[in-house]
Amino acid sequence: MLTLTEEATTAVKTITAQIPDAPQGGVRIEGAGSPESQFALSVVDAPEPSDTVVESAGARVFLDGDAAAVLDDRVLDAQIDPEQGSVQFAVTTAA
């Protein structure tokens, strides 16, 4: 199953804190069918019924079927730019 680094956990919690009316919210990842493909990320107030839910220290990530299959043994990492406040996510292989 997808795991989150400490940085990714912090980034997801920071992003989802911007939707305070959705306590079950998280970041949803939609896959394109292969590890080399781009993934679409969105902030949602709840998972879709068929989503796989990954939780890490209060951070919630929802994976559609394609993303769950492709990211099963991967690690989600993040880099936060403190000056611009932007976040860049990256998927790596598990150690």
PDB file of C-alpha atoms in Angstrom:
ATOM      1  CA  MET A   1       0.000   0.000   0.000  1.00  0.00           C
ATOM      2  CA  LEU A   2       1.125   3.573  -0.639  1.00  0.00           C
ATOM      3  CA  THR A   3       3.023   5.092   2.281  1.00  0.00           C
ATOM      4  CA  LEU A   4       3.582   8.770   3.042  1.00  0.00           C
ATOM      5  CA  THR A   5       6.777  10.431   4.178  1.00  0.00           C
ATOM      6  CA  GLU A   6       6.638  12.877   7.062  1.00  0.00           C
ATOM      7  CA  GLU A   7       6.848  15.737   4.556  1.00  0.00           C
ATOM      8  CA  ALA A   8       3.948  14.368   2.501  1.00  0.00           C
ATOM      9  CA  THR A   9       1.875  13.867   5.649  1.00  0.00           C
ATOM     10  CA  THR A  10       2.475  17.480   6.663  1.00  0.00           C
ATOM     11  CA  ALA A  11       1.693  18.768   3.170  1.00  0.00           C
ATOM     12  CA  VAL A  12      -1.566  16.815   2.898  1.00  0.00           C
ATOM     13  CA  LYS A  13      -2.710  17.979   6.343  1.00  0.00           C
ATOM     14  CA  THR A  14      -1.833  21.594   5.494  1.00  0.00           C
ATOM     15  CA  ILE A  15      -3.694  21.435   2.188  1.00  0.00           C
ATOM     16  CA  THR A  16      -6.799  19.757   3.581  1.00  0.00           C
ATOM     17  CA  ALA A  17      -6.947  22.160   6.535  1.00  0.00           C
ATOM     18  CA  GLN A  18      -8.098  24.715   3.974  1.00  0.00           C
ATOM     19  CA  ILE A  19     -11.472  22.935   3.772  1.00  0.00           C
ATOM     20  CA  PRO A  20     -12.551  23.061   7.438  1.00  0.00           C
ATOM     21  CA  ASP A  21     -16.160  22.046   6.699  1.00  0.00           C
ATOM     22  CA  ALA A  22     -14.987  18.654   5.486  1.00  0.00           C
ATOM     23  CA  PRO A  23     -13.456  16.705   8.397  1.00  0.00           C
ATOM     24  CA  GLN A  24     -13.329  13.565   6.225  1.00  0.00           C
ATOM     25  CA  GLY A  25     -11.549  15.411   3.412  1.00  0.00           C
ATOM     26  CA  GLY A  26      -8.236  14.593   1.840  1.00  0.00           C
ATOM     27  CA  VAL A  27      -6.153  14.603  -1.304  1.00  0.00           C
ATOM     28  CA  ARG A  28      -7.459  12.353  -4.079  1.00  0.00           C
ATOM     29  CA  ILE A  29      -5.040  10.819  -6.573  1.00  0.00           C
ATOM     30  CA  GLU A  30      -6.304   9.583  -9.916  1.00  0.00           C
ATOM     31  CA  GLY A  31      -3.994   7.372 -11.925  1.00  0.00           C
ATOM     32  CA  ALA A  32      -3.391   6.922 -15.600  1.00  0.00           C
ATOM     33  CA  GLY A  33      -2.505   3.240 -15.496  1.00  0.00           C
ATOM     34  CA  SER A  34       1.295   3.145 -15.243  1.00  0.00           C
ATOM     35  CA  PRO A  35       3.995   4.362 -12.816  1.00  0.00           C
ATOM     36  CA  GLU A  36       5.527   6.565 -15.526  1.00  0.00           C
ATOM     37  CA  SER A  37       2.263   8.433 -16.156  1.00  0.00           C
ATOM     38  CA  GLN A  38       1.162  11.707 -14.666  1.00  0.00           C
ATOM     39  CA  PHE A  39      -1.286  11.583 -11.785  1.00  0.00           C
ATOM     40  CA  ALA A  40      -4.082  14.042 -11.140  1.00  0.00           C
ATOM     41  CA  LEU A  41      -4.349  15.349  -7.580  1.00  0.00           C
ATOM     42  CA  SER A  42      -7.345  17.177  -6.183  1.00  0.00           C
ATOM     43  CA  VAL A  43      -8.586  18.219  -2.766  1.00  0.00           C
ATOM     44  CA  VAL A  44     -11.945  16.634  -1.988  1.00  0.00           C
ATOM     45  CA  ASP A  45     -14.289  16.595   0.983  1.00  0.00           C
ATOM     46  CA  ALA A  46     -14.694  12.791   1.002  1.00  0.00           C
ATOM     47  CA  PRO A  47     -13.466   9.693  -0.834  1.00  0.00           C
ATOM     48  CA  GLU A  48     -15.414   8.129  -3.683  1.00  0.00           C
ATOM     49  CA  PRO A  49     -17.101   4.844  -2.656  1.00  0.00           C
ATOM     50  CA  SER A  50     -14.542   2.770  -4.604  1.00  0.00           C
ATOM     51  CA  ASP A  51     -11.452   4.700  -3.432  1.00  0.00           C
ATOM     52  CA  THR A  52      -8.719   3.149  -1.322  1.00  0.00           C
ATOM     53  CA  VAL A  53      -8.120   5.340   1.740  1.00  0.00           C
ATOM     54  CA  VAL A  54      -4.575   5.775   3.053  1.00  0.00           C
ATOM     55  CA  GLU A  55      -4.202   7.510   6.414  1.00  0.00           C
ATOM     56  CA  SER A  56      -1.000   8.688   8.044  1.00  0.00           C
ATOM     57  CA  ALA A  57      -0.973  10.708  11.278  1.00  0.00           C
ATOM     58  CA  GLY A  58      -4.223  12.450  10.371  1.00  0.00           C
ATOM     59  CA  ALA A  59      -3.447  12.948   6.676  1.00  0.00           C
ATOM     60  CA  ARG A  60      -5.907  11.263   4.322  1.00  0.00           C
ATOM     61  CA  VAL A  61      -5.111  10.289   0.729  1.00  0.00           C
ATOM     62  CA  PHE A  62      -7.755   8.719  -1.516  1.00  0.00           C
ATOM     63  CA  LEU A  63      -6.664   6.558  -4.445  1.00  0.00           C
ATOM     64  CA  ASP A  64      -8.869   5.646  -7.387  1.00  0.00           C
ATOM     65  CA  GLY A  65      -8.573   2.080  -8.736  1.00  0.00           C
ATOM     66  CA  ASP A  66      -5.778   2.847 -11.225  1.00  0.00           C
ATOM     67  CA  ALA A  67      -3.744   4.849  -8.710  1.00  0.00           C
ATOM     68  CA  ALA A  68      -4.180   2.206  -5.989  1.00  0.00           C
ATOM     69  CA  ALA A  69      -2.861  -0.513  -8.308  1.00  0.00           C
ATOM     70  CA  VAL A  70       0.095   1.495  -9.627  1.00  0.00           C
ATOM     71  CA  LEU A  71       1.101   3.030  -6.282  1.00  0.00           C
ATOM     72  CA  ASP A  72       0.700  -0.127  -4.190  1.00  0.00           C
ATOM     73  CA  ASP A  73       4.401  -0.393  -3.299  1.00  0.00           C
ATOM     74  CA  ARG A  74       5.340   3.273  -3.633  1.00  0.00           C
ATOM     75  CA  VAL A  75       6.102   6.198  -1.323  1.00  0.00           C
ATOM     76  CA  LEU A  76       4.514   9.642  -1.616  1.00  0.00           C
ATOM     77  CA  ASP A  77       6.948  12.431  -0.770  1.00  0.00           C
ATOM     78  CA  ALA A  78       6.553  16.203  -0.861  1.00  0.00           C
ATOM     79  CA  GLN A  79       8.689  19.308  -0.997  1.00  0.00           C
ATOM     80  CA  ILE A  80       7.245  22.534   0.348  1.00  0.00           C
ATOM     81  CA  ASP A  81       8.549  25.879  -0.885  1.00  0.00           C
ATOM     82  CA  PRO A  82       8.284  28.102   2.215  1.00  0.00           C
ATOM     83  CA  GLU A  83       8.689  31.308   0.214  1.00  0.00           C
ATOM     84  CA  GLN A  84       5.938  30.634  -2.313  1.00  0.00           C
ATOM     85  CA  GLY A  85       3.878  28.214  -0.226  1.00  0.00           C
ATOM     86  CA  SER A  86       3.741  25.743  -3.098  1.00  0.00           C
ATOM     87  CA  VAL A  87       3.930  21.972  -2.758  1.00  0.00           C
ATOM     88  CA  GLN A  88       5.515  19.525  -5.148  1.00  0.00           C
ATOM     89  CA  PHE A  89       4.640  15.855  -4.708  1.00  0.00           C
ATOM     90  CA  ALA A  90       6.819  12.996  -5.939  1.00  0.00           C
ATOM     91  CA  VAL A  91       6.311   9.250  -6.022  1.00  0.00           C
ATOM     92  CA  THR A  92       9.312   7.042  -5.315  1.00  0.00           C
ATOM     93  CA  THR A  93       9.881   3.339  -4.839  1.00  0.00           C
ATOM     94  CA  ALA A  94       9.771   1.919  -1.335  1.00  0.00           C
ATOM     95  CA  ALA A  95      13.136   1.334   0.291  1.00  0.00           C
TER      96      ALA A  95
END
